[in-house]
Coordinates of N, CA and C and ligand atoms in Angstrom, one line a residue:
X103 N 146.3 116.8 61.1 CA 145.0 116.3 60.6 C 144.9 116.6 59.1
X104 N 144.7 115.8 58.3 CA 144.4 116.3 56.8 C 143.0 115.8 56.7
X105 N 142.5 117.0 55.8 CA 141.2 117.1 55.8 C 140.5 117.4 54.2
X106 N 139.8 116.4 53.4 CA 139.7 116.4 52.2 C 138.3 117.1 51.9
X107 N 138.3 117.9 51.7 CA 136.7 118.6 50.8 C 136.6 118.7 49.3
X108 N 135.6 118.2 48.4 CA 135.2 118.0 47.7 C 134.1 118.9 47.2
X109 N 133.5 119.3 45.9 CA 132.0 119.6 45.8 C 132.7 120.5 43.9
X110 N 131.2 120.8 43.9 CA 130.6 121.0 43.0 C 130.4 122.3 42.8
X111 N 131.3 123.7 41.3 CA 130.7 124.9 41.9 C 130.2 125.7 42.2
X112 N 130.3 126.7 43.7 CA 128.9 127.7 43.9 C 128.8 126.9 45.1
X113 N 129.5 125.6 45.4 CA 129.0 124.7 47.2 C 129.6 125.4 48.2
X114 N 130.1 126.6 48.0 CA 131.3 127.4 48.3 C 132.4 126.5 49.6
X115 N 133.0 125.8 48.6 CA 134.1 124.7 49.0 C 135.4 125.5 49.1
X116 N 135.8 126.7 48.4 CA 136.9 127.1 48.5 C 137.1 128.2 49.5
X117 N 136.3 129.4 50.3 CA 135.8 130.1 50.7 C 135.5 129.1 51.9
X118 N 134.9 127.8 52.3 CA 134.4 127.3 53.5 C 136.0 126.5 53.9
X119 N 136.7 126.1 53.0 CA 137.6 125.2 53.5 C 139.0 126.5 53.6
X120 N 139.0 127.5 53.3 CA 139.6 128.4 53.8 C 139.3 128.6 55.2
X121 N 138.2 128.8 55.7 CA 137.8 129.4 56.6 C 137.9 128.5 58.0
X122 N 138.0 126.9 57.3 CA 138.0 125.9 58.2 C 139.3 125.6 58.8
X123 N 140.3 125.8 57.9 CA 141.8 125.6 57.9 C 142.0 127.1 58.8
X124 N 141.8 128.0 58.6 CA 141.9 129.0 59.8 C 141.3 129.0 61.0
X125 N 140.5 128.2 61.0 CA 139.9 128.0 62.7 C 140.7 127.1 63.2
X126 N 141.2 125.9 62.4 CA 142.1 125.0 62.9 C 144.0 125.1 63.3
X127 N 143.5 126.2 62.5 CA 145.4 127.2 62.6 C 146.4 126.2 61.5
X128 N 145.9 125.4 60.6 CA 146.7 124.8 59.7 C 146.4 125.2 58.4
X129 N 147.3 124.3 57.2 CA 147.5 125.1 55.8 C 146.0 124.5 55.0
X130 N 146.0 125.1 54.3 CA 145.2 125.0 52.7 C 146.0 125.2 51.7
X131 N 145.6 123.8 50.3 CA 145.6 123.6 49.5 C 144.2 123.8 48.4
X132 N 144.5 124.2 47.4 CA 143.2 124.4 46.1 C 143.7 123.8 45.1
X133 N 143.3 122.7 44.9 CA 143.8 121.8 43.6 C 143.2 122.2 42.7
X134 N 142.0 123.0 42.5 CA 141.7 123.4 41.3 C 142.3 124.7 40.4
X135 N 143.2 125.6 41.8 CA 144.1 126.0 41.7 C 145.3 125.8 40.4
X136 N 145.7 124.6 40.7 CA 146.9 123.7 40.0 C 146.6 123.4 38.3
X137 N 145.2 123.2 38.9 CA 144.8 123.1 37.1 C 144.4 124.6 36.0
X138 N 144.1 125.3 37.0 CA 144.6 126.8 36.3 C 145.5 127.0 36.0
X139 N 146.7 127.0 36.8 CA 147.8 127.3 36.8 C 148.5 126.6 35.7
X140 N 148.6 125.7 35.5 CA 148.8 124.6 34.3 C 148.7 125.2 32.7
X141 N 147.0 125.5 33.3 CA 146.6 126.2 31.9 C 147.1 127.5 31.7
X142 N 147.2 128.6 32.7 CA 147.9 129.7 32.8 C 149.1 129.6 32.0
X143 N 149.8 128.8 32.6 CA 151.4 128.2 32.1 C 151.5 127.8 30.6
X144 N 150.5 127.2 30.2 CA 150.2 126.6 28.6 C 149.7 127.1 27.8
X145 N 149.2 128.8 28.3 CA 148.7 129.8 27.3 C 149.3 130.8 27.3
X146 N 150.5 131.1 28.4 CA 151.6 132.1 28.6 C 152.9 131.4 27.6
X147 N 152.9 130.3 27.3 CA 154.1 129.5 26.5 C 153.9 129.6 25.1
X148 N 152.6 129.6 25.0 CA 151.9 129.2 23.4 C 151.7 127.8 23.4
X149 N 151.5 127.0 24.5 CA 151.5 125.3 24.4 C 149.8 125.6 24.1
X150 N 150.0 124.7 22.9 CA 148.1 124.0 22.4 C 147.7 123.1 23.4
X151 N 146.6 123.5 23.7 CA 146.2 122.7 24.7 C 145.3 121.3 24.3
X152 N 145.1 121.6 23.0 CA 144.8 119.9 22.0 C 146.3 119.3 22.3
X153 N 147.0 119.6 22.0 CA 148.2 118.6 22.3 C 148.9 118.2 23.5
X154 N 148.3 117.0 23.7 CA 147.8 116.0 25.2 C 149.3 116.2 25.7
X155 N 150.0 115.6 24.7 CA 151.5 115.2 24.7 C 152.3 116.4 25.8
X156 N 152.3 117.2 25.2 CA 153.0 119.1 25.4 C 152.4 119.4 27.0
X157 N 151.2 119.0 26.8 CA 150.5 119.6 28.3 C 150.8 119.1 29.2
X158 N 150.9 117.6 28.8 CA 151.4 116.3 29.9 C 152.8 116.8 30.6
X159 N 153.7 117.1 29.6 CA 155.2 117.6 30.2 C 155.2 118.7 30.8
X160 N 154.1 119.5 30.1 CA 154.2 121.1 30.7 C 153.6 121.1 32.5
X161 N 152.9 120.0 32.5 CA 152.1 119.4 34.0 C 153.5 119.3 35.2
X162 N 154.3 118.4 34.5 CA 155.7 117.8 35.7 C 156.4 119.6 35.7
X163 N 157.2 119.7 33.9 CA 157.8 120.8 34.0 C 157.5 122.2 34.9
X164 N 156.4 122.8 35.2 CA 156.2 124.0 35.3 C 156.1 124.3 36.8
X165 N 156.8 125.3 36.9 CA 157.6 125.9 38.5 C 156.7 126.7 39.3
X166 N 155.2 125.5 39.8 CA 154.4 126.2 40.4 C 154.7 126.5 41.8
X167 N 154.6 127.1 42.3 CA 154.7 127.2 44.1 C 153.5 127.6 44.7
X168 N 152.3 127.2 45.3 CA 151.6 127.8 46.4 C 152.0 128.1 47.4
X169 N 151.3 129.1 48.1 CA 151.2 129.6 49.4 C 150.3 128.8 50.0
X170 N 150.4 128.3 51.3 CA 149.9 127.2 52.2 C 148.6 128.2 53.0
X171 N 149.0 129.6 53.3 CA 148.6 130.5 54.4 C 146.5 130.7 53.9
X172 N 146.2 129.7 54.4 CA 144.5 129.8 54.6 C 143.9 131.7 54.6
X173 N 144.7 132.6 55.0 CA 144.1 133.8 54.8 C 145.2 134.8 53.7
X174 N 145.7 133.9 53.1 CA 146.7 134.6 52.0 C 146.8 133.5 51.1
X175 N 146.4 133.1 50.2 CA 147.2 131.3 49.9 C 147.4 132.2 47.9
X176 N 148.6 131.6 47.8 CA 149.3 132.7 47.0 C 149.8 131.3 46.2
X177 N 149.5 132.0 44.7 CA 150.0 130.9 43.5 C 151.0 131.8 42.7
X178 N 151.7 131.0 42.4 CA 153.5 132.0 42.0 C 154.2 130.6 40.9
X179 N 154.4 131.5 40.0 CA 154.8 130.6 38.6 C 156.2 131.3 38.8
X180 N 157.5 130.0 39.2 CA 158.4 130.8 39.2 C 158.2 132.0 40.3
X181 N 159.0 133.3 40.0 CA 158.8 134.6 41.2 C 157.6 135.1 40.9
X182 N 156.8 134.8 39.8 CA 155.7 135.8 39.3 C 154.4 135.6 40.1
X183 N 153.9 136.1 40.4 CA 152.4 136.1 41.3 C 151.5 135.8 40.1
X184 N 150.3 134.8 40.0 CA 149.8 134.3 39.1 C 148.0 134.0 39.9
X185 N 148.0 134.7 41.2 CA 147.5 134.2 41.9 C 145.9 134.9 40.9
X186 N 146.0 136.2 40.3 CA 144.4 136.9 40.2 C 144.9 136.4 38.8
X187 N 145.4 136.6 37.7 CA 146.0 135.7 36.3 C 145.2 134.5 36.4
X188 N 145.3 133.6 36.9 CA 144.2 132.1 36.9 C 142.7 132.4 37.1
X189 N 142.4 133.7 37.5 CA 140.7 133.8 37.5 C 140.3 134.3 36.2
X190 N 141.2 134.5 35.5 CA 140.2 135.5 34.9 C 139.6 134.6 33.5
X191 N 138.5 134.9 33.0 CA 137.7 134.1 32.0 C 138.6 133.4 31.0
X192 N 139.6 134.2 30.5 CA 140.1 133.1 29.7 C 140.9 132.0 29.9
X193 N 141.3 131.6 31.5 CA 141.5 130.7 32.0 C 140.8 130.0 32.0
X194 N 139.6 130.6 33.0 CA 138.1 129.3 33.4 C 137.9 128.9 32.0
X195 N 137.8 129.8 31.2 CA 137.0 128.5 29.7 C 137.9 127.7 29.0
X196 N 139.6 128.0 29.3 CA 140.2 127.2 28.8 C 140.3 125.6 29.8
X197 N 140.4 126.0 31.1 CA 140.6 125.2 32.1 C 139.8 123.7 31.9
X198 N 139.2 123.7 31.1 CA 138.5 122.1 31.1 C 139.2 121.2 30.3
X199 N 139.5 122.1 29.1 CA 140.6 121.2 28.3 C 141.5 120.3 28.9
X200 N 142.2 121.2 29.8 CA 143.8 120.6 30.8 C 143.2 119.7 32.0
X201 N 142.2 120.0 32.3 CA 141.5 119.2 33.7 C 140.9 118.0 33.2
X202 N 140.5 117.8 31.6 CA 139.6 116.7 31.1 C 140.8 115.9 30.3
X203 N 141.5 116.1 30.7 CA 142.8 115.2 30.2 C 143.1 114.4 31.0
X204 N 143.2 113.1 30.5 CA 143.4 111.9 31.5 C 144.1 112.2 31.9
X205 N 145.5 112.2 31.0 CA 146.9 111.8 31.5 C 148.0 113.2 32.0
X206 N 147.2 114.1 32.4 CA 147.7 115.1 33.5 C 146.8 114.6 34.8
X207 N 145.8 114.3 34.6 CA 145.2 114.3 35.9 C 146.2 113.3 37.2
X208 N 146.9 112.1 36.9 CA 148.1 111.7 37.6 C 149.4 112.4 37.9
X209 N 149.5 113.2 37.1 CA 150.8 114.4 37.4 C 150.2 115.0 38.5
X210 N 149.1 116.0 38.3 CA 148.6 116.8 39.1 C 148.0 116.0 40.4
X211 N 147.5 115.2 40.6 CA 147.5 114.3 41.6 C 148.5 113.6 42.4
X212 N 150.1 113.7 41.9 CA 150.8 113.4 42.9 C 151.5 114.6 43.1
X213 N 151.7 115.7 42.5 CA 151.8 117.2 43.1 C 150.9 117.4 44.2
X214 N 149.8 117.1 44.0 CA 148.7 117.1 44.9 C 149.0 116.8 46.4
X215 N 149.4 115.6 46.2 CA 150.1 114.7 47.3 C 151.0 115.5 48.3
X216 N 152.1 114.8 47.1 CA 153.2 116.0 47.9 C 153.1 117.4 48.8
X217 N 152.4 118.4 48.3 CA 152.1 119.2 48.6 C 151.2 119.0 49.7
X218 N 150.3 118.4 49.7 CA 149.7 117.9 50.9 C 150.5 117.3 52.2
X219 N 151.2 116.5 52.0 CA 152.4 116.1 53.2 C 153.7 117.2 53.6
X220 N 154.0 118.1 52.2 CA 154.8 119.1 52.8 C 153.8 120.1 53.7
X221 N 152.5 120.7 53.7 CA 152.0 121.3 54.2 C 151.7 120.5 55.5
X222 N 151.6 119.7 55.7 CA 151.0 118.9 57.0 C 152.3 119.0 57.2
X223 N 153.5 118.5 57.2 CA 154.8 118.6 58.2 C 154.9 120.4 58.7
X224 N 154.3 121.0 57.9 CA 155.1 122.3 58.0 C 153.9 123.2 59.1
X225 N 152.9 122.9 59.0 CA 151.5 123.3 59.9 C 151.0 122.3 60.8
X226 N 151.2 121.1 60.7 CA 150.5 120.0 61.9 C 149.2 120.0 60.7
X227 N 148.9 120.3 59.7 CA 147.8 119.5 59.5 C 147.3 120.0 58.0
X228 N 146.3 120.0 56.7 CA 146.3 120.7 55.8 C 144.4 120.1 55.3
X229 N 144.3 121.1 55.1 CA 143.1 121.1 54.5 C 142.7 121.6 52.5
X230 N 142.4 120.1 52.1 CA 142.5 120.4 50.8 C 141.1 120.2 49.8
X231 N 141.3 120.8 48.6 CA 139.8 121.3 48.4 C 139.8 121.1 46.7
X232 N 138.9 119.9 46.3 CA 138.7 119.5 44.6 C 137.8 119.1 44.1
X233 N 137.8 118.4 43.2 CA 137.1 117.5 43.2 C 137.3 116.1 43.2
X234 N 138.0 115.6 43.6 CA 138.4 114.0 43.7 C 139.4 114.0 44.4
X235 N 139.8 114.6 45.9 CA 140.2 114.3 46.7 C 140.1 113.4 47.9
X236 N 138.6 113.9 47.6 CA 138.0 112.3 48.8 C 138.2 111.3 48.1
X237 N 138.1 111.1 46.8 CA 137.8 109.8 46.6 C 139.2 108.8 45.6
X238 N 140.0 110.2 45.0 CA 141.5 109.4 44.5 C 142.9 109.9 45.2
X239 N 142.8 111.5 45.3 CA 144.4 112.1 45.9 C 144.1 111.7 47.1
X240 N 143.0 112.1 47.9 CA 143.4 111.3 49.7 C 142.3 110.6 50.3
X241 N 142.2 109.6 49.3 CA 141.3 108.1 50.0 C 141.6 108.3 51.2
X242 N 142.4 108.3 52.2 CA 142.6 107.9 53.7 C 142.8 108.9 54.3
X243 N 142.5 110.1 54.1 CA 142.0 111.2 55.0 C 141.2 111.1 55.9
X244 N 141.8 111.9 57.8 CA 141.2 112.2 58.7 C 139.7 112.4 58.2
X245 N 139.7 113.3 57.6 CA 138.3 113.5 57.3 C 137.7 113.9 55.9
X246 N 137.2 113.5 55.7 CA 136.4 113.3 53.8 C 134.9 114.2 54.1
X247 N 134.9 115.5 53.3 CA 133.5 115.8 53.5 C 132.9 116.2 51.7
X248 N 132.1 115.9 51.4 CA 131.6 116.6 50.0 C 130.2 117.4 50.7
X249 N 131.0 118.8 50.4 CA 129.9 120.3 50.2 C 128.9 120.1 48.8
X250 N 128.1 120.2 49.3 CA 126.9 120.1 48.3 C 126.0 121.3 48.5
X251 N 125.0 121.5 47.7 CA 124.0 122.7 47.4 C 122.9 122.8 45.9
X252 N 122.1 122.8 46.3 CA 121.1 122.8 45.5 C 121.6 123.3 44.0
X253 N 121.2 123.3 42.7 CA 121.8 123.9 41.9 C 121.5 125.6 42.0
X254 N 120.3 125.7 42.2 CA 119.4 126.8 42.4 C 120.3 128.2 43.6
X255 N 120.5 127.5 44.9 CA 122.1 128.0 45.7 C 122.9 128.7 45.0
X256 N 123.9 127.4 44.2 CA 125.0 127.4 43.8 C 124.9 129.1 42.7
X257 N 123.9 128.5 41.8 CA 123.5 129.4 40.7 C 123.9 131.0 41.5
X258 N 123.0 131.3 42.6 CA 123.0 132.2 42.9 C 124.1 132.6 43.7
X259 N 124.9 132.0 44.2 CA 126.3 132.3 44.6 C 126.6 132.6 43.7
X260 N 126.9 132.1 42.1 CA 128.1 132.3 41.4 C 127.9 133.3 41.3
X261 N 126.6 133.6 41.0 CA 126.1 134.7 39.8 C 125.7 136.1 40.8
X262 N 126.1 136.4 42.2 CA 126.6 137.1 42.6 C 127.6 137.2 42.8
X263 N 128.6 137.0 42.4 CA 130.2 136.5 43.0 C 130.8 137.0 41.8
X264 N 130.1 136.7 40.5 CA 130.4 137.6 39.1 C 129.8 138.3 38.5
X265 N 128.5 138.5 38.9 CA 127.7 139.7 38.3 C 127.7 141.1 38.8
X266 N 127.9 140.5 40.6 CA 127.3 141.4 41.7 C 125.9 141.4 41.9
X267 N 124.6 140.4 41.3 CA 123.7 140.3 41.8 C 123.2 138.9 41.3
X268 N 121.8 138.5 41.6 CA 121.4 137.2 41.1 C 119.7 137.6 40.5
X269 N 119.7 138.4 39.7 CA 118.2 138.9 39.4 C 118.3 137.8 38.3
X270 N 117.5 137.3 37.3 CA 116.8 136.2 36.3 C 118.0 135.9 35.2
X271 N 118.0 137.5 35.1 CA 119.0 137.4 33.9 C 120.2 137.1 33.9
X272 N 121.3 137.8 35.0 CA 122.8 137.5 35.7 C 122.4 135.8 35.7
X273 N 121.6 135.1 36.6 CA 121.3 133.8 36.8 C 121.3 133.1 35.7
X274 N 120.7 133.1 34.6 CA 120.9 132.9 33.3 C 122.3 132.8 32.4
X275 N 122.6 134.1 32.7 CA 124.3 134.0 32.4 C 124.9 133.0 32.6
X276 N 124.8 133.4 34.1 CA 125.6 131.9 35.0 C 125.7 130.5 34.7
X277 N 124.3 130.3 34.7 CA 124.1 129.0 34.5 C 124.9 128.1 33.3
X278 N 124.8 128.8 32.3 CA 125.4 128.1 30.6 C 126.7 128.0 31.2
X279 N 127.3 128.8 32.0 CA 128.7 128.6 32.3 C 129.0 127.3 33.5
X280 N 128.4 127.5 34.3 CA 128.2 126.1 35.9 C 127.9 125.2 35.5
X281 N 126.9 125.2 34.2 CA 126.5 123.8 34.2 C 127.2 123.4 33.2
X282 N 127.8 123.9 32.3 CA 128.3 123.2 31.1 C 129.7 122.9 32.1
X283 N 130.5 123.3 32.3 CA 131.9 123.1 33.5 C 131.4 121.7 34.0
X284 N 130.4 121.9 34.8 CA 130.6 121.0 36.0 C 130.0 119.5 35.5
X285 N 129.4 119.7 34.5 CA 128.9 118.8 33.3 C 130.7 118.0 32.6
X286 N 131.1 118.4 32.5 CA 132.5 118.6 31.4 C 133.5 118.1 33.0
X287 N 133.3 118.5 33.8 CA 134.3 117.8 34.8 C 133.9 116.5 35.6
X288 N 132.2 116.7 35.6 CA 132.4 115.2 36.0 C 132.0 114.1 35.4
X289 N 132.8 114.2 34.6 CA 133.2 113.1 33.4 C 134.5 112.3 34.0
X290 N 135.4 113.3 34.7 CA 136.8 112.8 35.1 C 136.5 112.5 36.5
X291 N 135.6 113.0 37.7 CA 135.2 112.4 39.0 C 133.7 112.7 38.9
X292 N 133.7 111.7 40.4 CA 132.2 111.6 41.1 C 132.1 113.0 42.0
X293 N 131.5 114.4 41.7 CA 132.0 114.9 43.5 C 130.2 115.2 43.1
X294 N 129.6 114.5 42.8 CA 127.8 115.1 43.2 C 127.8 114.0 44.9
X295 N 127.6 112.8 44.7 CA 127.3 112.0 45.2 C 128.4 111.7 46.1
X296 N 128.5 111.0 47.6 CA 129.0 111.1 48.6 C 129.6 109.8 48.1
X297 N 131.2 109.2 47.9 CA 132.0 107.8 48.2 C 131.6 107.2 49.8
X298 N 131.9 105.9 49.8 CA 131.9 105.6 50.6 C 132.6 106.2 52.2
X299 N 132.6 106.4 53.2 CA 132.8 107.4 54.4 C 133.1 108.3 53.9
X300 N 132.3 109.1 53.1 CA 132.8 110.5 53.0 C 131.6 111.6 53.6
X301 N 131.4 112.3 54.3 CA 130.3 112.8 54.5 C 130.0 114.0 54.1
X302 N 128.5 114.4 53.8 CA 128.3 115.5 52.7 C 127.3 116.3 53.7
X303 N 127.5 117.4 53.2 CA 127.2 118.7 54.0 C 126.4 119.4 52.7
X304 N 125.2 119.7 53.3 CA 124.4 120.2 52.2 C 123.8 122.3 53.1
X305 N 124.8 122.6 52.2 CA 125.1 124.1 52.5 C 123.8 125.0 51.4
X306 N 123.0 124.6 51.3 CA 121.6 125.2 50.4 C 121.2 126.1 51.5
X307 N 120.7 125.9 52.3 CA 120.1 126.6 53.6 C 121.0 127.1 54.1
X308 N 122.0 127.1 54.2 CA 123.7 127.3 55.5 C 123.8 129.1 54.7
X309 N 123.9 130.1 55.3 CA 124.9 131.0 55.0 C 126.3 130.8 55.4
X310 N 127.4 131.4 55.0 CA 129.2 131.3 55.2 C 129.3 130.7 56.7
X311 N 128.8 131.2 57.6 CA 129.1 130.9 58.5 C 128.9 129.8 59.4
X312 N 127.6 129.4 58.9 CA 126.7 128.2 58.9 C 127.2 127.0 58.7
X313 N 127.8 127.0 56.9 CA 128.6 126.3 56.8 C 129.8 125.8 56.8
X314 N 130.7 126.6 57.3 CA 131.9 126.3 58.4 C 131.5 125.8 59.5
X315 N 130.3 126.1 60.1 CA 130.4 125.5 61.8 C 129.8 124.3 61.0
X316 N 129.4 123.7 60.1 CA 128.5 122.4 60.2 C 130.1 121.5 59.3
X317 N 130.6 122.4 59.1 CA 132.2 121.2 58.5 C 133.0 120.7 59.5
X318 N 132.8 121.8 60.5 CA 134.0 121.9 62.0 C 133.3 120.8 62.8
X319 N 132.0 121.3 62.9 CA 131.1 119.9 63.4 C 131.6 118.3 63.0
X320 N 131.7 118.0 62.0 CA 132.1 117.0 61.4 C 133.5 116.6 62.2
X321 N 134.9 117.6 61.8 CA 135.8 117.2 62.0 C 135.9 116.9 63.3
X322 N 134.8 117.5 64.3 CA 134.8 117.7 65.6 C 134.7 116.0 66.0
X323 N 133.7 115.4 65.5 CA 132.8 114.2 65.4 C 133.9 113.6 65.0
X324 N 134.7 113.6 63.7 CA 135.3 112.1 63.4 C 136.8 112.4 64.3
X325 N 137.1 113.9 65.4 CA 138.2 113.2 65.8 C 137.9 112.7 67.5
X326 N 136.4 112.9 68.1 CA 136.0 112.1 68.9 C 135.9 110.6 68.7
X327 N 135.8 110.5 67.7 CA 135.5 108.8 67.3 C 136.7 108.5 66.6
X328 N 137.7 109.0 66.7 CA 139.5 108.4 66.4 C 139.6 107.5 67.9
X329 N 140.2 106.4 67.0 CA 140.8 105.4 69.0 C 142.0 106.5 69.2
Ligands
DC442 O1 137.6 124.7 41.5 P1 138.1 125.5 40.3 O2 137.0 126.2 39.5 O3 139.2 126.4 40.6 O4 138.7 124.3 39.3 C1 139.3 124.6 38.1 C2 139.1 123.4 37.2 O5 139.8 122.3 37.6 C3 137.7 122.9 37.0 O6 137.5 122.6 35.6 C4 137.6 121.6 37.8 C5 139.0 121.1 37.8 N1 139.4 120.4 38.9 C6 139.6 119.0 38.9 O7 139.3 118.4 37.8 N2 140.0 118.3 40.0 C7 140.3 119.0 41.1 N3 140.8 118.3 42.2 C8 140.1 120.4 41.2 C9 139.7 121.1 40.1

């Protein structure tokens, strides 16, 4: 079963689609992942990340490996573990550069691929998680869902997720950061608004658990309605 989730962040898409791929006992994939990693790779080299050219090659060249495992899922440059390395802020604020690039976004997209069909042979099924997976890396996915959440939600996820609280002012932080990103990325996809059969799960109201059962729900539904 491959299973495409989508959203916008703070819809907690990576965290629900972990959780979903573990109830189902198959892999996960984090494409947003890939584009950290990228950038990781292009700030550990000295590659400028103005230079479209360098990045493009450094996209095919660079010896990323994921871990498939939904309760371990492990990013490795070459033997080196890169997995906490991609969180940290000077990734995220470099990260739009390399993701707002046209011409990686087709590299990274058939990495994407790939990876997705080696995990599905290797598990019976993969559940992957972007922003333009419903709608360009796996148009024909079992199942297409876009996690959505109010911005107001979102806000408050992040901004306990990095502050450790959500009082006015952490919220405020937050925000310049969510909104300018998600502003800046969807320039390159649609993931507010639901593509055609893709169905959207509005996780505002849902706590964690909530919204895992209301994704499982879905999958439950579109594999009743498979001939
Ligand atoms: O979900 P995230 O914060 O780890 O994503 C990192 C960056 O990559 C963010 O700028 C969005 C971008 N991204 C993308 O453009 N397409 C994807 N399929 C996944 C992430």
């Amino acid at each position: 079963m491959i299973i495409a989730i989508d959203g916008p962040s703070g819809s907690g898409k990576s965290s629900v689609s972990r959780a979903v791929a573990r109830a189902l006992g198959i892999g996960f994939l984090d494409t947003g992942a890939m584009y950290r990693a990228l950038t990781w790779w292009c700030l550990d080299r000295g590659i400028d990340l103005a230079d479209r050219d360098a990045v493009v090659a450094a996209a095919s060249a660079m010896p990323l490996r994921q871990g498939s495992n939904p309760a371990h899922p492990t990013v490795l440059m070459d033997d080196v573990d890169i997995s906490e390395a991609i969180r940290t802020t000077e990734v995220t604020t470099a990260v739009t550069a390399v993701a707002t690039n046209p011409r990686v976004r087709p590299v990274l997209q058939r990495r994407q691929r790939n990876a997705m069909a080696a995990i599905a042979r290797e598990t019976g099924g993969v559940v992957a998680e972007g922003r333009d997976i419903t709608t360009v890396v796996a148009p024909d996915a079992d199942v297409r869902v876009l996690l959505t959440a109010s911005e107001e939600a979102r806000l408050r996820r992040r901004s306990t997720e990095l502050h450790g609280q959500a009082d006015a002012g952490s919220v405020a932080a937050t925000r310049d950061q969510i909104v300018k990103r998600d502003a800046a990325d969807s320039t390159m996809s649609q993931f507010t608004v639901a593509a055609d059969g893709v169905t959207t799960v509005d996780t505002s109201d849902l706590d964690f658990d909530g919204s895992v059962a209301a994704v499982l729900a879905v999958v439950r539904r579109t594999a009743a309605a498979a001939p």
